Amino acid sequence: MELGFFLIVPFSLLICYFLKKLWLISHNHNQNGESRVNFPPGSRGLLPYIGETLHFVAAIYSKHGFYSFVQARHLRYGNCFKTHIFGETHVFVSSTESAKEILSNDLGKFTKKYIRSIGEVIGSESLLCASHKSHKLIRRHLLDLFTSRSNADFTKQFDELVVKSLSKWEYKENVVILDEALKMSCKAMCKMLLSLEDENEVYMLQNDVSCVCQGMLAFPLKFPWTAFSKGLQARNRIMKMLEKMIQERRARRHSTVIHDSKDFLQCLVVGRECQPSSSSDTEPTLTDAQIKDNILTMIIAGQDTTGSAMSWMVKYLDDNQEVLKALQDEIHSLEKRVTDKSFLTLEDLNEMIYAAKVVKESLRMASIVPWFPRIALHDCNILGYTIKKGWNINVDARSIHCDPTLYRNPHKFDPSRFDNEAKAYSYLAFGVGGRTCLGTNLARIMMLVFLYRLLTAYKWEVTDPDSSVESWALFSRLKTGCPIRITQVYNQTN
Ligand code: HEM
């Protein structure tokens, strides 16, 4: 009787298995129960909702960070694969053709999508989360602020700030580039957006922004001790501060006292009086909620990315002394021409031809924003595979940046590869299309000014070469933060 039972169970399971297979074949479905159309390769995991979520979370905590999850599957399946995480299907694509189709989005087949916790913490009116229609309006208003005049003002402001910050290193031996770069980029954003300069206020805002960033990545659990709740609380404090500032700006508008702060907030509050507007006169101005959410968005988008990029750049230069030498030669010859002036100008930066390539190559190698999330609005076909409406489709910028058919010897740090124009859609450090980074020029300015001042003020060497990445970070960040040992450079003028 017992033996019979032990034979019947596996036998029945076997029969069930074959029946299911027969059913799937007759109904034109594959083993996962999907219709036999050509879906991208990849695994949906063993359990329905969980899918490959646990693998993804394990990658987040690994030495190589969350991107290692994508990288492993890219190696296994190629330029297009699918996975199932947090109950949703995600497709990753990494060819220039697919990047063009998705990012240019000429046919309106895709839209941007962020997970719920991101939307709640950064705000539903943020450029990152707003509906297609609102996004267009907000983006047009913000674009008006990034003029050549504001770039020129920003160059001077940022240079002043870097000179001041670097002078404080004089009595230090060791400096962590990421910490210093985050402070500098946060101060720069506060000044440009809000004319906020008070050290304490900037410090408090930086802490709140960091809580918001952590909340954006956290599980949306609203208990007082969770990162998500802390992110929301920090957001509320920032919103209150911005509300107060907006009221002050409105009051100033009617006052007879002349104020010279023409920061971004002022321009957005006062509207087209301040802007040589390209947006039509009939276009609605932004609501307070839109202004507040997008000031917060710009602080986050501008601070963390640029801070991380600077620390990667210093690490790559330290790892590649011959590049550092060529860069030093360029900067020292420029230094001879600019020493008489107090601060760098945009024209000076335009002369930093090799340095600009160093910046570009650092951003390619680091791929600070490793993939760009979108969602398919209709069933469609990408690289010969069927993509279902509602699936997440991510353009894997990092794989494109490391594709040996696009970049020879892609893991070598070689700025001179940009002597020639890169192939269309192969360089995605700032994205492409209607969602391209608004701060591309600002980021370049910050990185060039920082390079110039670092190389002319100090000699340095990285003291911890570890290239592990931080586990829970919004953007790709070095875990060590890139610590350096510095010695001051004394030139003839000292
Ligand atoms: C090295 C520094 C930076 C990098 C690598 C970077 C990268 C990017 C990328 C890749 C995107 C597009 C993402 C997508 O298409 O899904 C983006 C969007 C954006 N970036 Fe940056 N960024 C940097 C600095 C800045 C700065 C300084 C600002 C300052 C305002 C800024 C503001 C924005 C905004 C507002 C968006 C959203 C644009 C939209 O959705 O229409 N970024 N950035």
Coordinates of C-alpha atoms and ligand atoms in Angstrom, one line a residue:
M1 CA 0.0 0.0 0.0
E2 CA 2.8 2.4 1.0
L3 CA 4.9 1.5 -2.0
G4 CA 1.8 2.0 -4.3
F5 CA 1.3 5.5 -2.8
F6 CA 5.0 6.5 -3.4
L7 CA 4.7 5.4 -7.0
I8 CA 1.4 7.1 -7.7
V9 CA 2.5 10.6 -6.5
P10 CA 5.4 11.0 -8.9
F11 CA 3.5 9.3 -11.7
S12 CA 0.5 11.7 -11.3
L13 CA 2.9 14.7 -11.2
L14 CA 4.5 13.5 -14.4
I15 CA 1.1 13.1 -16.1
C16 CA 0.2 16.6 -15.0
Y17 CA 3.4 18.0 -16.3
F18 CA 2.9 16.4 -19.8
L19 CA -0.8 17.5 -19.8
K20 CA 0.2 21.1 -19.1
K21 CA 2.8 21.0 -21.8
L22 CA 0.3 19.6 -24.3
W23 CA -2.2 22.3 -23.3
L24 CA 0.3 25.0 -23.7
I25 CA 1.4 23.8 -27.1
S26 CA -2.2 23.4 -28.4
H27 CA -3.0 26.9 -27.1
N28 CA 0.1 28.4 -28.6
H29 CA 1.7 29.2 -25.3
N30 CA 5.3 28.6 -24.1
Q31 CA 6.4 26.9 -20.9
N32 CA 5.7 30.1 -18.8
G33 CA 2.2 30.2 -20.1
E34 CA 2.9 33.1 -22.4
S35 CA 1.5 33.2 -25.9
R36 CA 4.0 31.8 -28.5
V37 CA 4.8 35.2 -29.9
N38 CA 8.5 36.1 -29.8
F39 CA 8.9 37.5 -26.3
P40 CA 12.4 38.6 -25.2
P41 CA 14.5 35.8 -23.6
G42 CA 14.8 35.9 -19.8
S43 CA 13.4 34.3 -16.7
R44 CA 10.2 35.1 -14.9
G45 CA 11.5 33.4 -11.8
L46 CA 9.8 30.5 -10.0
L47 CA 7.2 32.3 -8.0
P48 CA 4.4 34.5 -9.5
Y49 CA 4.8 37.9 -7.8
I50 CA 8.4 37.5 -6.6
G51 CA 9.9 36.5 -9.9
E52 CA 13.6 37.5 -9.8
T53 CA 13.1 40.1 -7.1
L54 CA 15.3 38.4 -4.6
H55 CA 18.2 38.2 -7.1
F56 CA 17.7 41.9 -7.7
V57 CA 17.8 42.8 -4.0
A58 CA 20.9 40.5 -3.5
A59 CA 22.6 42.5 -6.3
I60 CA 21.8 45.8 -4.6
Y61 CA 23.7 44.7 -1.5
S62 CA 26.6 43.2 -3.5
K63 CA 30.0 44.8 -4.0
H64 CA 29.1 45.6 -7.6
G65 CA 25.7 47.2 -6.8
F66 CA 22.3 46.9 -8.4
Y67 CA 23.6 47.1 -12.0
S68 CA 25.3 43.7 -11.6
F69 CA 21.8 42.2 -11.8
V70 CA 21.3 43.7 -15.3
Q71 CA 24.9 43.0 -16.4
A72 CA 24.7 39.3 -15.6
R73 CA 21.5 39.0 -17.7
H74 CA 22.9 41.1 -20.5
L75 CA 25.8 38.7 -20.7
R76 CA 23.5 35.7 -20.7
Y77 CA 20.8 36.8 -23.0
G78 CA 22.2 39.7 -25.2
N79 CA 20.8 43.0 -26.2
C80 CA 17.2 42.5 -25.2
F81 CA 16.0 40.4 -22.2
K82 CA 13.2 40.4 -19.8
T83 CA 12.9 39.8 -16.1
H84 CA 10.2 40.0 -13.4
I85 CA 10.8 42.1 -10.3
F86 CA 8.4 43.5 -7.7
G87 CA 5.5 42.0 -9.6
E88 CA 6.2 43.7 -12.9
T89 CA 7.8 42.7 -16.2
H90 CA 10.9 44.7 -17.0
V91 CA 12.6 44.5 -20.4
F92 CA 16.2 45.8 -20.8
V93 CA 17.5 46.8 -24.2
S94 CA 21.0 47.9 -25.1
S95 CA 21.4 48.7 -28.8
T96 CA 21.6 52.2 -30.4
E97 CA 18.6 51.3 -32.6
S98 CA 16.4 50.5 -29.6
A99 CA 17.7 53.6 -27.7
K100 CA 16.7 55.7 -30.7
E101 CA 13.3 54.3 -31.0
I102 CA 12.5 54.5 -27.2
L103 CA 14.2 57.8 -26.3
S104 CA 13.2 59.8 -29.3
N105 CA 9.7 58.4 -28.8
D106 CA 8.5 60.0 -32.1
L107 CA 5.4 57.8 -32.3
G108 CA 4.4 58.4 -28.6
K109 CA 4.7 54.7 -27.8
F110 CA 6.6 55.1 -24.5
T111 CA 6.4 57.3 -21.4
K112 CA 8.7 57.7 -18.5
K113 CA 7.8 55.8 -15.3
Y114 CA 9.2 55.8 -11.8
I115 CA 8.2 53.5 -9.0
R116 CA 5.5 54.8 -6.6
S117 CA 7.7 55.6 -3.7
I118 CA 9.8 57.9 -6.0
G119 CA 6.6 59.8 -7.1
E120 CA 5.4 60.3 -3.5
V121 CA 8.7 61.6 -2.1
I122 CA 9.8 63.8 -5.0
G123 CA 6.2 65.0 -5.8
S124 CA 3.7 64.2 -8.5
E125 CA 4.4 67.5 -10.3
S126 CA 8.1 66.8 -10.6
L127 CA 9.4 66.5 -14.2
L128 CA 10.3 63.0 -13.4
C129 CA 6.7 61.9 -12.6
A130 CA 4.4 64.5 -14.2
S131 CA 1.9 63.4 -16.9
H132 CA 3.0 63.8 -20.5
K133 CA 1.0 67.0 -20.9
S134 CA 2.3 68.6 -17.7
H135 CA 5.8 67.5 -18.4
K136 CA 5.8 69.4 -21.7
L137 CA 4.6 72.6 -20.0
I138 CA 7.0 72.4 -17.1
R139 CA 10.0 71.5 -19.2
R140 CA 9.4 74.4 -21.5
H141 CA 9.3 76.8 -18.5
L142 CA 12.4 75.3 -17.0
L143 CA 14.3 75.2 -20.3
D144 CA 13.9 79.0 -20.5
L145 CA 16.0 79.3 -17.4
F146 CA 19.1 77.6 -18.8
T147 CA 20.3 80.4 -21.0
S148 CA 23.9 81.2 -22.1
R149 CA 23.7 84.1 -19.7
S150 CA 22.8 81.9 -16.7
N151 CA 25.6 79.5 -17.7
A152 CA 28.1 82.4 -17.7
D153 CA 26.9 83.6 -14.2
F154 CA 26.9 80.0 -12.9
T155 CA 30.6 79.5 -14.1
K156 CA 31.7 82.5 -12.0
Q157 CA 29.6 81.5 -9.0
F158 CA 30.8 77.9 -9.1
D159 CA 34.4 78.9 -9.5
E160 CA 34.2 81.2 -6.5
L161 CA 32.7 78.5 -4.5
V162 CA 35.3 75.9 -5.5
V163 CA 38.2 78.2 -4.8
K164 CA 36.7 78.9 -1.3
S165 CA 36.1 75.2 -0.6
L166 CA 39.5 74.1 -1.8
S167 CA 41.2 76.7 0.3
K168 CA 39.8 75.0 3.3
W169 CA 41.6 71.8 2.4
E170 CA 44.9 73.6 3.0
Y171 CA 45.2 72.2 6.5
K172 CA 44.0 68.8 5.7
E173 CA 46.0 65.9 4.5
N174 CA 43.2 63.6 3.5
V175 CA 40.0 64.5 1.7
V176 CA 37.1 62.4 0.5
I177 CA 36.2 63.7 -2.9
L178 CA 32.6 62.5 -2.9
D179 CA 31.7 64.3 0.4
E180 CA 33.4 67.5 -0.8
A181 CA 31.9 67.3 -4.3
L182 CA 28.4 66.8 -2.9
K183 CA 28.8 69.8 -0.6
M184 CA 30.0 71.9 -3.4
S185 CA 27.3 70.9 -5.9
C186 CA 24.6 71.3 -3.3
K187 CA 25.8 74.8 -2.5
A188 CA 25.9 75.6 -6.2
M189 CA 22.4 74.4 -6.7
C190 CA 21.1 76.3 -3.7
K191 CA 22.7 79.5 -4.9
M192 CA 21.6 79.2 -8.5
L193 CA 18.1 78.1 -7.7
L194 CA 17.3 79.9 -4.5
S195 CA 20.1 82.4 -3.7
L196 CA 20.5 80.4 -0.5
E197 CA 24.0 80.9 0.9
D198 CA 23.7 80.7 4.6
E199 CA 26.0 77.7 5.6
N200 CA 23.6 76.4 8.2
E201 CA 20.5 76.6 6.0
V202 CA 22.4 74.9 3.1
Y203 CA 23.6 72.2 5.5
M204 CA 20.1 71.5 6.7
L205 CA 18.8 71.4 3.2
Q206 CA 21.5 69.0 2.1
N207 CA 20.6 66.7 5.0
D208 CA 16.9 66.8 4.0
V209 CA 17.7 66.2 0.4
S210 CA 19.8 63.2 1.3
C211 CA 16.8 61.8 3.3
V212 CA 14.5 62.4 0.3
C213 CA 17.0 60.5 -1.9
Q214 CA 16.9 57.5 0.5
G215 CA 13.2 57.7 0.7
M216 CA 12.9 57.5 -3.0
L217 CA 14.6 54.1 -3.0
A218 CA 12.8 52.7 0.1
F219 CA 9.9 50.4 0.3
P220 CA 6.8 52.6 0.7
L221 CA 6.1 51.7 4.3
K222 CA 4.8 54.6 6.4
F223 CA 6.1 53.8 9.9
P224 CA 8.0 56.6 11.7
W225 CA 11.3 54.7 11.6
T226 CA 11.3 53.8 7.9
A227 CA 13.5 55.5 5.3
F228 CA 10.3 56.2 3.3
S229 CA 8.6 58.1 6.2
K230 CA 11.8 60.0 6.9
G231 CA 12.0 60.9 3.2
L232 CA 8.4 62.2 3.3
Q233 CA 9.1 64.2 6.5
A234 CA 12.2 65.7 4.9
R235 CA 10.1 66.5 1.8
N236 CA 7.5 68.3 3.9
R237 CA 10.2 70.5 5.6
I238 CA 11.6 71.4 2.1
M239 CA 8.2 72.2 0.8
K240 CA 7.5 74.5 3.8
M241 CA 10.8 76.3 3.3
L242 CA 10.0 76.8 -0.4
E243 CA 6.5 78.0 0.3
K244 CA 7.9 80.6 2.6
M245 CA 10.4 81.7 0.0
I246 CA 7.7 81.9 -2.7
Q247 CA 5.6 84.2 -0.4
E248 CA 8.6 86.4 0.2
R249 CA 9.3 86.6 -3.6
R250 CA 5.7 87.6 -4.3
A251 CA 5.9 90.3 -1.5
R252 CA 9.1 91.6 -3.0
R253 CA 7.6 92.0 -6.4
H254 CA 5.3 94.7 -5.0
S255 CA 7.9 96.3 -2.8
T256 CA 9.8 99.4 -3.9
V257 CA 13.1 98.1 -2.6
I258 CA 15.3 96.8 -5.4
H259 CA 16.4 93.2 -5.0
D260 CA 19.0 91.7 -7.3
S261 CA 18.4 88.0 -6.8
K262 CA 17.5 86.7 -10.3
D263 CA 17.7 83.1 -9.2
F264 CA 15.6 80.4 -10.8
L265 CA 12.9 80.6 -8.1
Q266 CA 12.5 84.3 -8.7
C267 CA 12.1 83.7 -12.5
L268 CA 9.5 80.9 -12.0
V269 CA 7.5 82.9 -9.4
V270 CA 7.5 86.2 -11.3
G271 CA 7.1 84.3 -14.6
R272 CA 7.8 85.8 -17.9
E273 CA 8.7 89.3 -16.5
C274 CA 12.0 87.7 -15.7
Q275 CA 12.5 85.4 -18.7
P276 CA 13.3 86.3 -22.3
S277 CA 10.6 83.7 -22.8
S278 CA 10.5 81.3 -25.7
S279 CA 7.2 80.0 -24.3
S280 CA 4.3 81.8 -25.7
D281 CA 2.5 84.6 -23.8
T282 CA -0.7 82.6 -23.7
E283 CA 1.0 79.6 -22.0
P284 CA -0.1 79.2 -18.4
T285 CA 2.6 79.9 -15.8
L286 CA 3.5 77.2 -13.3
T287 CA 1.5 76.6 -10.2
D288 CA 3.2 76.8 -6.8
A289 CA 3.1 73.0 -6.5
Q290 CA 4.8 72.6 -9.8
I291 CA 7.5 75.2 -8.9
K292 CA 8.2 73.5 -5.5
D293 CA 8.4 70.0 -6.8
N294 CA 10.7 71.0 -9.6
I295 CA 13.0 73.1 -7.5
L296 CA 13.4 69.9 -5.3
T297 CA 13.9 67.8 -8.5
M298 CA 16.6 70.1 -9.8
I299 CA 18.5 70.1 -6.5
I300 CA 18.4 66.3 -6.4
A301 CA 19.1 65.8 -10.1
G302 CA 22.0 68.3 -10.0
Q303 CA 23.7 67.5 -6.8
D304 CA 24.0 63.7 -6.4
T305 CA 24.8 63.1 -10.1
T306 CA 27.5 65.7 -10.3
G307 CA 29.1 64.9 -7.0
S308 CA 29.3 61.2 -7.9
A309 CA 30.7 62.1 -11.4
M310 CA 33.5 64.2 -9.9
S311 CA 34.6 61.4 -7.6
W312 CA 34.7 58.8 -10.4
M313 CA 36.6 61.3 -12.6
V314 CA 39.3 61.7 -9.9
K315 CA 39.6 57.9 -9.5
Y316 CA 39.9 57.3 -13.3
L317 CA 42.6 60.0 -13.5
D318 CA 44.5 58.5 -10.6
D319 CA 44.3 55.0 -12.3
N320 CA 45.5 56.5 -15.6
Q321 CA 48.6 58.6 -14.9
E322 CA 49.4 59.3 -18.6
V323 CA 45.9 60.8 -19.0
L324 CA 46.5 62.9 -15.9
K325 CA 49.8 64.1 -17.3
A326 CA 48.2 65.2 -20.6
L327 CA 45.5 67.0 -18.7
Q328 CA 48.0 68.7 -16.4
D329 CA 49.8 70.0 -19.5
E330 CA 46.7 71.5 -20.9
I331 CA 45.6 73.1 -17.6
H332 CA 49.0 74.5 -16.8
S333 CA 49.2 76.2 -20.2
L334 CA 45.7 77.7 -19.6
E335 CA 46.7 78.7 -16.1
K336 CA 49.4 81.0 -17.5
R337 CA 46.7 82.9 -19.3
V338 CA 44.1 83.1 -16.6
T339 CA 46.1 83.8 -13.4
D340 CA 45.6 87.6 -13.6
K341 CA 41.8 87.2 -13.6
S342 CA 40.0 86.4 -10.4
F343 CA 37.6 83.8 -11.7
L344 CA 37.2 81.4 -14.7
T345 CA 34.9 82.3 -17.5
L346 CA 33.0 80.2 -20.0
E347 CA 35.5 81.2 -22.6
D348 CA 38.3 79.8 -20.4
L349 CA 36.4 76.5 -20.1
N350 CA 35.9 76.4 -23.9
E351 CA 39.7 76.2 -24.2
M352 CA 39.9 73.1 -22.1
I353 CA 39.6 70.8 -25.1
Y354 CA 41.3 67.7 -23.6
A355 CA 39.7 68.3 -20.2
A356 CA 36.2 68.3 -21.9
K357 CA 37.1 64.8 -23.3
V358 CA 38.2 63.7 -19.8
V359 CA 34.8 64.7 -18.5
K360 CA 33.0 63.0 -21.3
E361 CA 35.0 59.8 -20.9
S362 CA 34.5 59.8 -17.1
L363 CA 30.7 60.0 -17.6
R364 CA 30.8 57.2 -20.2
M365 CA 32.7 54.9 -18.0
A366 CA 30.8 55.8 -14.8
S367 CA 27.3 55.8 -16.4
I368 CA 26.0 57.6 -13.4
V369 CA 22.4 57.0 -14.6
P370 CA 22.8 53.4 -15.7
W371 CA 19.4 52.9 -17.4
F372 CA 16.5 55.0 -18.3
P373 CA 13.1 53.6 -17.3
R374 CA 10.1 53.9 -19.6
I375 CA 6.8 52.1 -20.0
A376 CA 5.2 50.8 -23.2
L377 CA 1.9 52.5 -23.9
H378 CA 1.0 50.0 -26.6
D379 CA 2.0 46.5 -27.7
C380 CA 5.0 47.0 -29.9
N381 CA 8.1 45.4 -31.4
I382 CA 11.7 46.1 -30.3
L383 CA 14.6 44.3 -31.9
G384 CA 12.2 41.7 -33.3
Y385 CA 10.7 40.9 -29.9
T386 CA 7.1 41.6 -28.8
I387 CA 6.7 44.0 -25.9
K388 CA 3.4 44.1 -24.3
K389 CA 1.5 47.3 -23.3
G390 CA 2.3 48.1 -19.7
W391 CA 5.7 46.4 -19.6
N392 CA 8.6 48.4 -18.2
I393 CA 11.2 49.0 -20.9
N394 CA 14.6 50.2 -19.7
V395 CA 17.3 51.6 -22.0
D396 CA 20.5 50.1 -20.6
A397 CA 22.9 53.0 -21.1
R398 CA 25.8 51.4 -19.4
S399 CA 25.8 48.3 -21.7
I400 CA 25.7 50.6 -24.7
H401 CA 28.6 52.6 -23.2
C402 CA 30.6 49.3 -22.8
D403 CA 29.7 47.8 -26.2
P404 CA 33.0 47.0 -28.0
T405 CA 31.4 47.5 -31.4
L406 CA 30.7 51.1 -30.4
Y407 CA 33.8 51.8 -28.2
R408 CA 37.1 50.1 -28.9
N409 CA 38.5 48.6 -25.7
P410 CA 35.5 50.0 -23.8
H411 CA 36.9 49.4 -20.3
K412 CA 40.0 51.5 -21.0
F413 CA 39.8 55.1 -19.8
D414 CA 40.8 56.9 -23.0
P415 CA 39.5 60.5 -23.5
S416 CA 41.1 60.7 -27.0
R417 CA 38.4 58.3 -28.2
F418 CA 36.3 61.4 -28.4
D419 CA 38.6 63.0 -31.0
N420 CA 36.0 61.6 -33.4
E421 CA 32.2 62.1 -33.0
A422 CA 30.5 59.2 -31.3
K423 CA 27.9 57.2 -33.3
A424 CA 24.3 58.6 -32.8
Y425 CA 22.7 57.2 -29.6
S426 CA 25.9 55.6 -28.4
Y427 CA 26.7 58.3 -25.9
L428 CA 23.9 58.5 -23.3
A429 CA 25.4 60.0 -20.2
F430 CA 22.8 62.8 -20.3
G431 CA 20.1 60.9 -22.1
V432 CA 18.7 61.8 -25.5
G433 CA 15.3 63.1 -26.8
G434 CA 12.5 64.9 -25.1
R435 CA 13.8 63.9 -21.6
T436 CA 17.4 64.9 -22.1
C437 CA 19.1 66.2 -18.9
L438 CA 18.3 69.9 -18.4
G439 CA 21.6 70.4 -16.5
T440 CA 24.0 69.0 -19.2
N441 CA 25.9 72.3 -19.5
L442 CA 25.9 73.0 -15.8
A443 CA 27.3 69.6 -15.1
R444 CA 30.1 70.0 -17.6
I445 CA 30.8 73.5 -16.2
M446 CA 31.0 72.1 -12.6
M447 CA 33.3 69.2 -13.7
L448 CA 35.7 71.4 -15.7
V449 CA 36.0 74.1 -13.0
F450 CA 36.6 71.5 -10.4
L451 CA 39.3 69.8 -12.5
Y452 CA 41.0 73.1 -13.2
R453 CA 41.1 74.2 -9.5
L454 CA 42.0 70.7 -8.2
L455 CA 44.9 70.4 -10.6
T456 CA 46.2 73.9 -10.1
A457 CA 45.9 73.9 -6.3
Y458 CA 47.0 70.4 -5.2
K459 CA 49.0 67.3 -6.0
W460 CA 47.0 64.3 -5.0
E461 CA 46.9 60.5 -4.9
V462 CA 43.9 58.2 -4.2
T463 CA 44.5 56.3 -1.0
D464 CA 41.9 53.6 -1.4
P465 CA 41.6 52.2 -4.9
D466 CA 38.6 50.0 -4.1
S467 CA 36.0 50.5 -6.8
S468 CA 33.0 48.9 -5.1
V469 CA 29.8 50.8 -5.4
E470 CA 27.4 52.0 -2.7
S471 CA 24.6 49.6 -2.3
W472 CA 21.5 51.7 -1.8
A473 CA 22.2 54.8 -3.9
L474 CA 20.1 56.5 -6.5
F475 CA 23.0 57.0 -8.8
S476 CA 26.2 55.0 -9.3
R477 CA 28.5 56.0 -6.4
L478 CA 31.9 54.9 -5.2
K479 CA 31.5 53.3 -1.8
T480 CA 34.8 54.7 -0.5
G481 CA 33.8 58.2 -1.9
C482 CA 37.4 58.3 -3.4
P483 CA 39.7 59.4 -0.6
I484 CA 42.8 61.3 -1.6
R485 CA 45.9 62.5 0.1
I486 CA 46.8 66.0 -1.0
T487 CA 49.8 68.3 -1.0
Q488 CA 49.5 71.9 -2.0
V489 CA 51.1 73.1 -5.2
Y490 CA 53.1 76.3 -4.9
N491 CA 53.3 78.2 -8.2
Q492 CA 55.3 81.4 -8.9
T493 CA 52.6 83.6 -7.7
N494 CA 52.5 82.0 -4.2
Ligands
HEM1 C1 27.0 64.7 -14.2 C2 25.9 65.1 -13.9 C3 24.5 64.7 -14.5 C4 24.2 63.5 -15.1 C5 25.1 62.3 -15.4 C6 22.8 63.6 -15.5 C7 22.1 62.7 -16.2 C8 20.8 62.8 -16.5 C9 20.1 61.8 -17.4 C10 20.7 60.6 -18.0 C11 18.8 62.3 -17.5 C12 17.7 61.7 -18.4 C13 17.1 60.4 -17.8 C14 16.1 59.8 -18.7 O1 16.0 60.1 -19.9 O2 15.3 59.0 -18.1 C15 18.7 63.5 -16.7 C16 17.5 64.2 -16.6 C17 17.4 65.4 -15.8 N1 18.5 66.1 -15.3 FE1 20.4 65.5 -15.2 N2 22.3 64.8 -15.0 C18 23.4 65.5 -14.4 C19 23.3 66.8 -13.9 C20 22.2 67.6 -13.8 C21 22.1 68.9 -13.3 C22 23.3 69.7 -12.8 C23 20.9 69.3 -13.3 C24 20.4 70.7 -12.8 C25 19.4 71.2 -12.9 C26 20.1 68.2 -13.9 C27 18.7 68.2 -14.1 C28 18.0 67.2 -14.7 C29 16.5 67.2 -14.9 C30 15.6 68.3 -14.4 C31 16.2 66.1 -15.6 C32 14.8 65.6 -16.0 C33 14.5 66.0 -17.4 C34 13.1 65.6 -17.9 O3 12.6 64.6 -17.4 O4 12.6 66.3 -18.8 N3 20.9 67.2 -14.2 N4 19.9 63.8 -16.2

